Structures are given as structure tokens and as C-alpha cells.
PDB file of C-alpha atoms in Angstrom:
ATOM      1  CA  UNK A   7       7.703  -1.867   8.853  1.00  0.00           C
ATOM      2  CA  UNK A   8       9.145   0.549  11.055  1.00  0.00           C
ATOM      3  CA  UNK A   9      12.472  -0.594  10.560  1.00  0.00           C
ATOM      4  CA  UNK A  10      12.444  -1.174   6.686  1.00  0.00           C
ATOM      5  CA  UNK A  11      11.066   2.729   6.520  1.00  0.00           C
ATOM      6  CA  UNK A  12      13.901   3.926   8.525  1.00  0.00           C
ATOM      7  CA  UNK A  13      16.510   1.989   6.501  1.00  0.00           C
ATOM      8  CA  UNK A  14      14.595   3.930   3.489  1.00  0.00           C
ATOM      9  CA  UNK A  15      14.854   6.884   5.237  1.00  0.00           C
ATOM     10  CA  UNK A  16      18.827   6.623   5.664  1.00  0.00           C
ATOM     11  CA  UNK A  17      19.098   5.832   1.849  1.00  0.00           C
ATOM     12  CA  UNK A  18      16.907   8.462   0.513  1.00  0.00           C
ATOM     13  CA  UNK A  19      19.211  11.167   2.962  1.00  0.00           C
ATOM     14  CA  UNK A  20      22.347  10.026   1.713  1.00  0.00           C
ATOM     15  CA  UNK A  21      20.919  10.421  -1.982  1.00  0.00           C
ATOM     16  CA  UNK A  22      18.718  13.614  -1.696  1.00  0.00           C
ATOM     17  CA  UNK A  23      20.686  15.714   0.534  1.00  0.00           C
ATOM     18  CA  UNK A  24      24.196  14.520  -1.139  1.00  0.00           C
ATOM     19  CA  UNK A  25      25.859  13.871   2.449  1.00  0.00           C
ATOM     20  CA  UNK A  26      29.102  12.027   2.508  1.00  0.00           C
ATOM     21  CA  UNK A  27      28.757   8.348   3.602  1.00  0.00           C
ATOM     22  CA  UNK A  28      32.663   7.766   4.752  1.00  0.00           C
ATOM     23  CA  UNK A  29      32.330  11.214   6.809  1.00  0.00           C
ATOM     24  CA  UNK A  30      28.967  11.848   8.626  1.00  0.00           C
ATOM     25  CA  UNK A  31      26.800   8.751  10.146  1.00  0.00           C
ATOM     26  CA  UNK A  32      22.786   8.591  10.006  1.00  0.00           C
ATOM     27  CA  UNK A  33      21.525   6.904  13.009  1.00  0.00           C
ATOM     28  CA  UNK A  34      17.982   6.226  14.925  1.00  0.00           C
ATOM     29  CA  UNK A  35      19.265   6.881  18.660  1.00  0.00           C
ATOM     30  CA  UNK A  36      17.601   8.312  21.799  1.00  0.00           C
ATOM     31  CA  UNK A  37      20.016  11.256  21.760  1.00  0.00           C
ATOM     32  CA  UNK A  38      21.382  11.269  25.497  1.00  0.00           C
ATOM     33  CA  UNK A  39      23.426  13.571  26.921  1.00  0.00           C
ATOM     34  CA  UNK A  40      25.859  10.030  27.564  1.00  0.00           C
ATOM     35  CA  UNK A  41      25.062   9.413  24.002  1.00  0.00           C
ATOM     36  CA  UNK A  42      26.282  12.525  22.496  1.00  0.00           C
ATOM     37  CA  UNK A  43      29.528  12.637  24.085  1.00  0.00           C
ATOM     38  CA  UNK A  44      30.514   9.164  22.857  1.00  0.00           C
ATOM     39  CA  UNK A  45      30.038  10.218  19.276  1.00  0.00           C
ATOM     40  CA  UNK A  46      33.362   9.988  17.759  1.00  0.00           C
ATOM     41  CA  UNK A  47      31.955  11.003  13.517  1.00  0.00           C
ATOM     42  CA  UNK A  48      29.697  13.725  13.188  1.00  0.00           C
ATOM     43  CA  UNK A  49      26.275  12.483  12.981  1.00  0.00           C
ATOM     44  CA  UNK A  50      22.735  13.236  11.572  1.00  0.00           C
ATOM     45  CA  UNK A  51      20.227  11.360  13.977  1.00  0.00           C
ATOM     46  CA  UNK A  52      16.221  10.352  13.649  1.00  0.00           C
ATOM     47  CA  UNK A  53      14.918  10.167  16.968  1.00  0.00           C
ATOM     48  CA  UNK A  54      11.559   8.014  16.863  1.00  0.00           C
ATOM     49  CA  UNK A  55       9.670  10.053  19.949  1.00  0.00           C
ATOM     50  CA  UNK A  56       6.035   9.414  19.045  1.00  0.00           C
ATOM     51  CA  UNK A  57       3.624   7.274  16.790  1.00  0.00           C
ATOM     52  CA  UNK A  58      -0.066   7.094  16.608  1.00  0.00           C
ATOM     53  CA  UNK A  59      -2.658   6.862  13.730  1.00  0.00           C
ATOM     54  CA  UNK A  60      -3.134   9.712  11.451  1.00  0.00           C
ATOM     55  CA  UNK A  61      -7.288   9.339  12.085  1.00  0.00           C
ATOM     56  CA  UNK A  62      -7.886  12.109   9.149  1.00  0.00           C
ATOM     57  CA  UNK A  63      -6.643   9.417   6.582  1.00  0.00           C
ATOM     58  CA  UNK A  64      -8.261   6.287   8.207  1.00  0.00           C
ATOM     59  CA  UNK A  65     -10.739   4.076   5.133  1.00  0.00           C
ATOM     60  CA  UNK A  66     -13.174   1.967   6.644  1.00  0.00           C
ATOM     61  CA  UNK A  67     -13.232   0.647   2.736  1.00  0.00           C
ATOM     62  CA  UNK A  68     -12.093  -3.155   1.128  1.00  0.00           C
ATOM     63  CA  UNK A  69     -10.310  -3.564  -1.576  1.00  0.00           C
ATOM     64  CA  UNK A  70     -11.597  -6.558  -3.898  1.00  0.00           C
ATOM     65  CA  UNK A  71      -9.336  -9.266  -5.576  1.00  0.00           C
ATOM     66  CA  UNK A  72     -11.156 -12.056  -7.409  1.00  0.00           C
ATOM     67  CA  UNK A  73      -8.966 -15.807  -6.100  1.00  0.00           C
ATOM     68  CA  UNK A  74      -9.708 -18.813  -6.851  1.00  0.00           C
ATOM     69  CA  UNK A  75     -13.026 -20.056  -5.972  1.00  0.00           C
ATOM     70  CA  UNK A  76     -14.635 -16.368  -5.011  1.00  0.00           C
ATOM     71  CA  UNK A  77     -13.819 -12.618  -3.863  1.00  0.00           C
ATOM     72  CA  UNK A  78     -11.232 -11.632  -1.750  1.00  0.00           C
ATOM     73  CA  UNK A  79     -12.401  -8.422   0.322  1.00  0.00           C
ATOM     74  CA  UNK A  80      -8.968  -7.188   2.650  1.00  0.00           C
ATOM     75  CA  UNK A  81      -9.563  -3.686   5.051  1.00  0.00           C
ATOM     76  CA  UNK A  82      -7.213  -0.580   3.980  1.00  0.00           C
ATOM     77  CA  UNK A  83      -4.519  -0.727   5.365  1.00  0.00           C
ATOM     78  CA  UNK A  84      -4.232   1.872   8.296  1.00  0.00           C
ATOM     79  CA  UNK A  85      -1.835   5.109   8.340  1.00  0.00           C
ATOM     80  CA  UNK A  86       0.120   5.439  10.979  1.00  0.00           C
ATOM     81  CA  UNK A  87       2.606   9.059  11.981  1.00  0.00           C
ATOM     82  CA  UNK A  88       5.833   8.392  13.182  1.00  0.00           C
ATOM     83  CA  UNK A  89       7.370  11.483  14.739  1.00  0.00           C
ATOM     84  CA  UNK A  90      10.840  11.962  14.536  1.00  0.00           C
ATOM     85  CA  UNK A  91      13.337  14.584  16.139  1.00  0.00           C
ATOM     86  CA  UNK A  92      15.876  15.379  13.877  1.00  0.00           C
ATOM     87  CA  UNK A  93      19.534  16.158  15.103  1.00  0.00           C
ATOM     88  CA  UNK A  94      22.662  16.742  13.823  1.00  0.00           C
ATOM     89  CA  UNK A  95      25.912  16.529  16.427  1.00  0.00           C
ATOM     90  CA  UNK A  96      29.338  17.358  15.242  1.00  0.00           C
ATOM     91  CA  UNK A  97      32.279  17.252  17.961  1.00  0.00           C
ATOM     92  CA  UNK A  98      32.945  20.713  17.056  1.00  0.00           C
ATOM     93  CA  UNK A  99      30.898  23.519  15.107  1.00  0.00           C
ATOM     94  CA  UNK A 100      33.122  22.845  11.768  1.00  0.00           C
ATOM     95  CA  UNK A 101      34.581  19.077  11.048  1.00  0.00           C
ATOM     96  CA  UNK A 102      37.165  18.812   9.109  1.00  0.00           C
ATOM     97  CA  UNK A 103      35.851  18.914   5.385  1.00  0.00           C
ATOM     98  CA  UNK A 104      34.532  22.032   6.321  1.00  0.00           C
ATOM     99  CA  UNK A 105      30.894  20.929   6.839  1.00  0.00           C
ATOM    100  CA  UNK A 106      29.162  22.456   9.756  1.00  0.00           C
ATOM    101  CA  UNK A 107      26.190  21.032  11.386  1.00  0.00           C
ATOM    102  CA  UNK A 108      23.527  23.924  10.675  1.00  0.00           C
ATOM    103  CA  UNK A 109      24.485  23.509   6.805  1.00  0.00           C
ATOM    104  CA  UNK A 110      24.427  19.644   7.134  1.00  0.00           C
ATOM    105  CA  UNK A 111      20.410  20.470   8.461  1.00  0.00           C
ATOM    106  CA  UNK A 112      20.068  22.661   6.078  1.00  0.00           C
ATOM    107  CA  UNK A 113      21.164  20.281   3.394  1.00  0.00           C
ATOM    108  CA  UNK A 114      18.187  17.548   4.925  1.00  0.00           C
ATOM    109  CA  UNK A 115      15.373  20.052   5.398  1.00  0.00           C
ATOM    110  CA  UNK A 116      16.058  20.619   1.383  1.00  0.00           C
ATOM    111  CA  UNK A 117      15.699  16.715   0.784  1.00  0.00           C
ATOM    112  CA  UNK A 118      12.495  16.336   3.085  1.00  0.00           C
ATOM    113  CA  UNK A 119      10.278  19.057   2.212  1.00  0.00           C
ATOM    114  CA  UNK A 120      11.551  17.875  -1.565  1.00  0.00           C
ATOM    115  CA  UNK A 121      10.473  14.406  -0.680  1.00  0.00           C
ATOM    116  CA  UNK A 122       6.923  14.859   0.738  1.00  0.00           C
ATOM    117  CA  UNK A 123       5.538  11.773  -1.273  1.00  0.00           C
ATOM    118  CA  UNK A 124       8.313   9.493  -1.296  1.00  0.00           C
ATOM    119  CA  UNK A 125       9.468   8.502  -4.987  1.00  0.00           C
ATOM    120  CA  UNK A 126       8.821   5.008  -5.616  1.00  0.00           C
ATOM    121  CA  UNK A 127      12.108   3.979  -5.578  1.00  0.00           C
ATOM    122  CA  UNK A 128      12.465   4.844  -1.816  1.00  0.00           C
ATOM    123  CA  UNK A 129       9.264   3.323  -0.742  1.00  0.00           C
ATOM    124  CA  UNK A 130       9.854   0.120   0.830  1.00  0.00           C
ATOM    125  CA  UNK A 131       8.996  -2.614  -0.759  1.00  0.00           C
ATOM    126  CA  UNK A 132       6.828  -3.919   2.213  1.00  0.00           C
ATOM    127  CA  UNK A 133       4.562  -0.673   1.885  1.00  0.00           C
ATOM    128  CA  UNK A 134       4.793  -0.953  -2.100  1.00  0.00           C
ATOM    129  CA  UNK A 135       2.781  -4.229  -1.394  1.00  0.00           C
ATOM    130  CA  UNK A 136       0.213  -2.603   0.198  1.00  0.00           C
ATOM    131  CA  UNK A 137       0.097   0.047  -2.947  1.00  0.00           C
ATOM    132  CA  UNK A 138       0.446   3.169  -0.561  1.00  0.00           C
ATOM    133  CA  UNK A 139       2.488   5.577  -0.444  1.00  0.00           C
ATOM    134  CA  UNK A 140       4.923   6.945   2.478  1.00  0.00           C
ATOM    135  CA  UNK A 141       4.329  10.762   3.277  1.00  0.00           C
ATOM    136  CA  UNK A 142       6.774  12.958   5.074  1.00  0.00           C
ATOM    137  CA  UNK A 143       6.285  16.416   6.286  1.00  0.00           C
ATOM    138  CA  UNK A 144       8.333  18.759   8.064  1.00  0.00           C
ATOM    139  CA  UNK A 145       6.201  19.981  11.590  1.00  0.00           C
ATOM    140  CA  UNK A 146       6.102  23.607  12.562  1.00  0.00           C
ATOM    141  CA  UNK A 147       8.067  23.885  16.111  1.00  0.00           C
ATOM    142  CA  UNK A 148       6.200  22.487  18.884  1.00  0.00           C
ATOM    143  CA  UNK A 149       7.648  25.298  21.691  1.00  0.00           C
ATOM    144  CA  UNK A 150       7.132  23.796  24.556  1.00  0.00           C
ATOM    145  CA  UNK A 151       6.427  20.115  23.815  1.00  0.00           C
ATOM    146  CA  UNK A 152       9.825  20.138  22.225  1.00  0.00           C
ATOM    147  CA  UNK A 153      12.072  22.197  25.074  1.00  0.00           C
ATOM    148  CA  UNK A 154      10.216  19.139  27.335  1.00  0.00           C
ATOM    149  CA  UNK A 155      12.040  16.283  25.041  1.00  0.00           C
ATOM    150  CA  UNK A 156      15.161  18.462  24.942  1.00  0.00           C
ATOM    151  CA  UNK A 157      15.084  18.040  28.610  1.00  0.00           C
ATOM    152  CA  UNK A 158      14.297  14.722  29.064  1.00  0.00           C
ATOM    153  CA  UNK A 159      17.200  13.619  27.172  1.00  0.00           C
ATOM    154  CA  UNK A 160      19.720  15.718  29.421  1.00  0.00           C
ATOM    155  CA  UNK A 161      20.155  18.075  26.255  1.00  0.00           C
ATOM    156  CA  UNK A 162      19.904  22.054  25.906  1.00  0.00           C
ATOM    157  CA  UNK A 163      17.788  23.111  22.938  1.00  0.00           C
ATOM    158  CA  UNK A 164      19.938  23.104  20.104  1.00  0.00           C
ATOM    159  CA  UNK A 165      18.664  23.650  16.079  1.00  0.00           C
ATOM    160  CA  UNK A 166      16.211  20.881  15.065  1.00  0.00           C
ATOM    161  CA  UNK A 167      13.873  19.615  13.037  1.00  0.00           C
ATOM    162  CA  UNK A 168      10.203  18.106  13.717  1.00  0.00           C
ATOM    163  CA  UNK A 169       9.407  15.143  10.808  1.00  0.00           C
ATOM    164  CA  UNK A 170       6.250  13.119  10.999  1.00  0.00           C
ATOM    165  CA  UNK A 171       6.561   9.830   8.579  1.00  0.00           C
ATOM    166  CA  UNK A 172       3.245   8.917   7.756  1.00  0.00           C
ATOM    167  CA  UNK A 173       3.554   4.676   6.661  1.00  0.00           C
ATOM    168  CA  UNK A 174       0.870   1.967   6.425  1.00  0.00           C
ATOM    169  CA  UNK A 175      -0.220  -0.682   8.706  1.00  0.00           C
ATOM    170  CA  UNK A 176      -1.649  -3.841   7.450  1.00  0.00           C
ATOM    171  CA  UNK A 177      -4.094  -5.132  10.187  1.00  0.00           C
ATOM    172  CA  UNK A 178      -5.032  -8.489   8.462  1.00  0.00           C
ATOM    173  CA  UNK A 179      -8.420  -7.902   8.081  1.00  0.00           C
ATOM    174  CA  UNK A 180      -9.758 -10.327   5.144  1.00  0.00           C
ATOM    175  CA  UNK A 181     -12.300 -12.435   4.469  1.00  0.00           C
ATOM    176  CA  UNK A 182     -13.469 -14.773   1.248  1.00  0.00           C
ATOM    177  CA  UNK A 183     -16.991 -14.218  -0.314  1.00  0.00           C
ATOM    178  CA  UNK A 184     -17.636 -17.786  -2.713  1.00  0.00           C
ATOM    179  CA  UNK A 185     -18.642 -17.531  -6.201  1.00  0.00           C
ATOM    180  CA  UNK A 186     -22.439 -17.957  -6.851  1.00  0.00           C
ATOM    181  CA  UNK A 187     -22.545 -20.409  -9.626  1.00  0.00           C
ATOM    182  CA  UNK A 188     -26.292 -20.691  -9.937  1.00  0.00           C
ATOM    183  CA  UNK A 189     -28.688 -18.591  -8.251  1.00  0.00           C
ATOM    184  CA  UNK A 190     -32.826 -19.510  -8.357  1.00  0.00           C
ATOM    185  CA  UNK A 191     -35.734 -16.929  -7.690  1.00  0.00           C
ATOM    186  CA  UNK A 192     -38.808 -18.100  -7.128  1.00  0.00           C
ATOM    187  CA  UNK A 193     -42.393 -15.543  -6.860  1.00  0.00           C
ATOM    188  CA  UNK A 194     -45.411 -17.361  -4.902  1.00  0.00           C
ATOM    189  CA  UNK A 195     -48.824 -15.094  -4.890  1.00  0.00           C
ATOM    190  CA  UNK A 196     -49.702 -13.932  -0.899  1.00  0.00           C
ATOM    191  CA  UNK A 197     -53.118 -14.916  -1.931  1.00  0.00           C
ATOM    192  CA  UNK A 198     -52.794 -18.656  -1.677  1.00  0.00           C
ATOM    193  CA  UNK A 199     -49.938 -20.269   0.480  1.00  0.00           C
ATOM    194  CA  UNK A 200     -47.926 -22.883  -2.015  1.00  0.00           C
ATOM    195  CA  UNK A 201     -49.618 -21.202  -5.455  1.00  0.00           C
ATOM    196  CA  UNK A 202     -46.501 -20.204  -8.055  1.00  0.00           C
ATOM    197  CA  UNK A 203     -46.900 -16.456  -9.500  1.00  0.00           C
ATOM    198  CA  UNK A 204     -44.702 -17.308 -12.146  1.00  0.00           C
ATOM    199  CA  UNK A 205     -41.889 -18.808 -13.811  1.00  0.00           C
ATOM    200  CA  UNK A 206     -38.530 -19.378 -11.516  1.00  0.00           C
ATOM    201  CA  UNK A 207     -36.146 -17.034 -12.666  1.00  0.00           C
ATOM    202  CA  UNK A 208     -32.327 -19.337 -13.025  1.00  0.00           C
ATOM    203  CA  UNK A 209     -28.764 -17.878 -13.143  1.00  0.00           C
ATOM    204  CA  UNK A 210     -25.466 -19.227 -13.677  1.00  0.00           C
ATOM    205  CA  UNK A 211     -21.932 -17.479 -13.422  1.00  0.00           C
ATOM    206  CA  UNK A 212     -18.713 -18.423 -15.322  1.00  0.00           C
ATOM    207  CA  UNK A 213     -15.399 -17.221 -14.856  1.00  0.00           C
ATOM    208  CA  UNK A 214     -14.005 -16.743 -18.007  1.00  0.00           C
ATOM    209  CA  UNK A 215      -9.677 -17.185 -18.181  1.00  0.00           C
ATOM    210  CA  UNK A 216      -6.877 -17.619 -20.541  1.00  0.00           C
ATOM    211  CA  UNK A 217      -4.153 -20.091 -20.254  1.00  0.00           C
ATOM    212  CA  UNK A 218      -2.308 -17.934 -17.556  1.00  0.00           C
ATOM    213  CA  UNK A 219      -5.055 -17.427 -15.410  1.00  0.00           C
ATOM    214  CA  UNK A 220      -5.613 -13.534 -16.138  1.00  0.00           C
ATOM    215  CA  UNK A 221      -9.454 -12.553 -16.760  1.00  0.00           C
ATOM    216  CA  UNK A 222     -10.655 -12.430 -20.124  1.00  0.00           C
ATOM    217  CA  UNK A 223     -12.985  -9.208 -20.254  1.00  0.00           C
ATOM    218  CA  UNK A 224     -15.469  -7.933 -22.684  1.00  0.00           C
ATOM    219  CA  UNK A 225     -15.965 -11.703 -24.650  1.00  0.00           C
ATOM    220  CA  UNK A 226     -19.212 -12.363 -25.855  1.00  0.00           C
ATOM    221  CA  UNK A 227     -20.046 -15.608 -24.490  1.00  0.00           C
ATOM    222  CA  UNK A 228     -22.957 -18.307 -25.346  1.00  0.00           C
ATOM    223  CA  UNK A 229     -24.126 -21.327 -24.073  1.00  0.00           C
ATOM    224  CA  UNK A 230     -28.049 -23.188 -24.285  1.00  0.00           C
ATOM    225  CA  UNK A 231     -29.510 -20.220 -25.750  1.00  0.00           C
ATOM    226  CA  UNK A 232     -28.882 -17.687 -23.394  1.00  0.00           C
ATOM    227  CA  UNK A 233     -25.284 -15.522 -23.885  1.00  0.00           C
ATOM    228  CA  UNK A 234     -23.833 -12.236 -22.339  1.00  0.00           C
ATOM    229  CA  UNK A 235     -20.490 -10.365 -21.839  1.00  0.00           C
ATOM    230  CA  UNK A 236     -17.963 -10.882 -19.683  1.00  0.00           C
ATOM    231  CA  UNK A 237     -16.570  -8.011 -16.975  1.00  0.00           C
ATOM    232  CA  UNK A 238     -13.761  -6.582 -16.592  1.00  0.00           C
ATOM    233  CA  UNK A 239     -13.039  -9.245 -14.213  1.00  0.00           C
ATOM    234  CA  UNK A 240     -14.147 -12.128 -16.593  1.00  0.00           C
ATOM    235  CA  UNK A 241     -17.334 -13.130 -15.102  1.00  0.00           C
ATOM    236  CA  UNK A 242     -20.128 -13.553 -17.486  1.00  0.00           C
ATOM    237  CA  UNK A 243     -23.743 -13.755 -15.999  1.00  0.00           C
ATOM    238  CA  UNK A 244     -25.947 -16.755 -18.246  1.00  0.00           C
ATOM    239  CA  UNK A 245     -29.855 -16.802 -18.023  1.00  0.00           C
ATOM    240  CA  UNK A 246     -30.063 -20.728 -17.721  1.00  0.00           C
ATOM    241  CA  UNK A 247     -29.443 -23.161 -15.374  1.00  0.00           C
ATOM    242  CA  UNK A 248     -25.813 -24.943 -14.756  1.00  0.00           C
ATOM    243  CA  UNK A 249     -26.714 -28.303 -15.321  1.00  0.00           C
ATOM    244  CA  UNK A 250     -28.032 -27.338 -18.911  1.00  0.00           C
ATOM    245  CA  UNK A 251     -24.379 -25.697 -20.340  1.00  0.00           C
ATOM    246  CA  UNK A 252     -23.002 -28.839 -21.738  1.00  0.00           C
ATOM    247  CA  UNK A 253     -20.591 -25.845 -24.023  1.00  0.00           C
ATOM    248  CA  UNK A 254     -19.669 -22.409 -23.563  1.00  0.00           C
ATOM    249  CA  UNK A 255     -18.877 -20.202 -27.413  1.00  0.00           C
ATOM    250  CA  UNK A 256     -16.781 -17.185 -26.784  1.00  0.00           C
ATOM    251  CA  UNK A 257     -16.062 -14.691 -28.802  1.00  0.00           C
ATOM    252  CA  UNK A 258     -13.374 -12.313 -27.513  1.00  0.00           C
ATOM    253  CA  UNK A 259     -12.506  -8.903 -28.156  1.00  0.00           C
ATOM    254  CA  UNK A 260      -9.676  -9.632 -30.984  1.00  0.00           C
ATOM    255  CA  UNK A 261     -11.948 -11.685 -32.693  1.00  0.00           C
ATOM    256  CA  UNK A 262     -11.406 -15.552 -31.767  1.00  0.00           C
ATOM    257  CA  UNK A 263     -14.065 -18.291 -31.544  1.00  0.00           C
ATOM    258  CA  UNK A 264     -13.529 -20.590 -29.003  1.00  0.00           C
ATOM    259  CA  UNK A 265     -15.939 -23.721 -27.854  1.00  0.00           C
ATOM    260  CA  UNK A 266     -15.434 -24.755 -24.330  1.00  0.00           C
ATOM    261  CA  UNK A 267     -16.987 -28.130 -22.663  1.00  0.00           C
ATOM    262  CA  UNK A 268     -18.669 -26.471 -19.241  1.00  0.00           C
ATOM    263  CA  UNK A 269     -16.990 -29.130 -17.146  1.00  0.00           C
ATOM    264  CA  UNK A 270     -13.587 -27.470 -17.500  1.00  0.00           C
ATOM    265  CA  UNK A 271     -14.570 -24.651 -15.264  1.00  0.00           C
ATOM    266  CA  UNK A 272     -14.661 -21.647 -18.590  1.00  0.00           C
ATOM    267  CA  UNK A 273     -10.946 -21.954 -18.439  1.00  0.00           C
ATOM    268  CA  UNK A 274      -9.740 -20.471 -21.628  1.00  0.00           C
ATOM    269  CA  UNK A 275      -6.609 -21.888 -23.255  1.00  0.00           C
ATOM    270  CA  UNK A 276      -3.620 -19.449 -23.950  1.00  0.00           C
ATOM    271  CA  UNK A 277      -5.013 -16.755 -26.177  1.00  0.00           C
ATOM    272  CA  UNK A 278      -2.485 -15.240 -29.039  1.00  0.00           C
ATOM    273  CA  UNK A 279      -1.537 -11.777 -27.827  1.00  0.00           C
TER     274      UNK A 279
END
């Protein structure tokens, strides 16, 4: 992920802050001092310094998916920060084309704070999976913490900018509830061990489909006497037992009348959009 985001990140920069591609690189380096001085194009760099999970957007929640035989239920996907330093080096104060490094920062603070939630088209398709979005915000100076990294790197403080990426993590978290087809209640008075209060209460469950597999919702469906309506994720509820749907009627929503033998699983046939 990290990699695909960064690759984003270098495309989105070249777009949003309209910086010339054949003049001025955009790399991902630990700036060195020995780094620096073998630069030999001026150069906006993203220095990946810190990551950890943003906590105040963590979801304990699943997200359901009806597959084939049951209920998919996957964890949210976790949101991690990555901190970046943001650089720009130039072998002298003005290149040739007359660009100077403060205005090339100044172009890509512009392009950042513009880009806070990502556009779609710069999202990476690996976090477009996951249908979340990639944040970016541009981090008040962190004084000291900052002079520190400056250091570290054999650097003096030079102008900079603090950008936290916040992207996705899947963590693989899934597991696959089975479709009840039938369920069977049964109330026994307290009073006598074995003695039947009532009637056993029977319930069978359909998945209702058309010919390319996509839920049929809202479809009035019948079969040995009982009926109901399907959800929106095609699964009708029936007040009889399995064994005694020899034929399911449905209705659906446009108005079409279909008979379907109960052995064939309520699989609808292509329906005529």
C-alpha cells in the first residue's frame, strides 16, 4: 500500500501543483547530508519519518456482503498516518527556468491543503477496493521534534513542510455466517417435562436471483400457502417448512410472474430490464 500511495502521491504533485516533469524530480529519500550533495536536478522529496494508527478513526464495525451459500462479515479496514517531511533541494537558490525552491513549496502546499480528501482519480486503486478514502493534511510545525530530524540527517533547518497521509490497512479479518434455510421453534410448558405448549413454529429462507446473480428485492413471493417479500438483499422469509415448497410464484416489482420449482435454489432466470 505504502508504495502504490506514494506513486499516487508523485502523480497527483505533478498534476496539482503544475511542476515540470523534465526539470524538477519527486523522490521518497532519507534526505542525508551525502544525499543532498549528489543531487544533480533540483528535487522535491517525501521523507517517510513516522507511521502509526490514527486511533481517533479506528471502527470496531463489519461490513456485510451476502456470497454464495451465507454472509460474509470482513473488519474495517484500519487507518493508518504516514508522516512525511517535505523538502525541496535545488543546487542553487534559482535553477535555471527561474524556479526557486521556496516558490516550488509554495506551489505543493497549494496542491495539498487543496487535496485534503484525495479525488478519486488519485486514490489508488488498492485503497479504492477497500471503499476508503486517502486523507492528507498539512501539520502545524513540530519545533523541536522537527530541528531533532533536521539533525539526525546531518542537515540545518531549512523551509519545510510536515504532511501526515492518512491510508487504509486491510487486516484480513473475515469470517462466513451460513444461510439458515429452515429454522424450527418449539414451546414445552415448565409444568410437565415432555408436554408441548403449542404448535412448532417452521421457517424457511430463499434467496431470490436473476440470471446474473444480482438480488432481486421487493418481489412478492409465494409458495404452500404462506408468501412474503423479498429484501433488499433478495431473501424472502416463508412461514412453512422446506420440504413442503415443491414451487416458488414471484411477482417482482415491474410486474412479472414467474413459477420456480424449489429444487433450483429460487434462482431467477434473466429478468427484462
Amino acid at each position: 500500500m505504502i508504495a502504490d500511495v506514494q506513486h499516487a502521491l508523485k502523480e497527483m504533485i505533478y498534476s496539482e501543483a503544475a511542476l515540470p516533469r523534465d526539470a524538477l524530480d519527486v523522490r521518497f529519500a532519507a534526505p542525508t547530508s551525502a544525499w543532498v550533495s549528489g543531487l544533480t536536478r533540483p528535487t522535491l522529496n517525501f521523507f517517510l519519518h513516522d507511521l502509526r494508527e490514527n486511533t481517533g478513526l479506528r471502527s470496531s464495525e463489519f461490513m456485510h456482503s451476502y456470497v454464495s451459500g451465507g454472509q460474509r462479515r470482513d473488519l474495517a479496514p484500519r487507518r493508518i498516518d504516514l508522516k512525511y517531511l517535505v523538502t525541496v533541494f535545488f543546487k542553487s537558490q534559482v535553477d535555471e527556468l527561474g524556479r526557486d525552491e521556496w516558490n516550488v513549496l509554495w506551489r505543493v502546499l497549494a496542491a495539498l491543503m487543496r487535496q485534503d480528501d484525495w479525488e478519486e482519480q488519485y486514490v489508488p486503486p488498492a485503497a479504492r477496493d477497500l471503499d476508503v478514502g486517502v486523507l492528507g493534511v498539512i501539520g502545524q510545525p513540530e519545533g523541536q521534534a522537527t530541528q531533532g530530524l533536521f539533525s539526525s540527517l546531518g542537515l540545518p533547518v531549512r523551509p519545510h513542510l510536515n504532511y501526515t497521509l492518512t491510508v487504509p490497512l486491510n487486516l484480513n479479518v473475515s469470517e462466513l455466517s451460513p444461510l439458515v434455510l429452515e429454522r424450527r421453534l418449539e414451546f414445552r410448558s415448565g409444568l410437565q417435562e415432555g408436554a408441548a405448549a403449542g404448535e412448532g413454529v417452521v421457517r424457511s429462507s430463499w434467496i431470490i436471483r436473476d440470471g446474473l446473480g444480482r438480488p432481486v428485492p421487493d418481489a412478492l413471493v409465494r409458495g404452500a400457502g404462506a408468501r412474503g417479500f423479498s429484501g433488499p438483499d433478495g431473501v424472502v422469509h416463508l412461514a412453512v417448512a422446506r420440504e413442503q415448497v415443491r414451487d416458488l410464484d414471484v411477482l417482482t416489482l415491474d410486474g412479472q410472474i414467474l413459477r420456480l420449482p424449489a429444487h433450483s435454489a429460487a434462482l431467477l432466470p434473466q429478468l427484462t430490464e
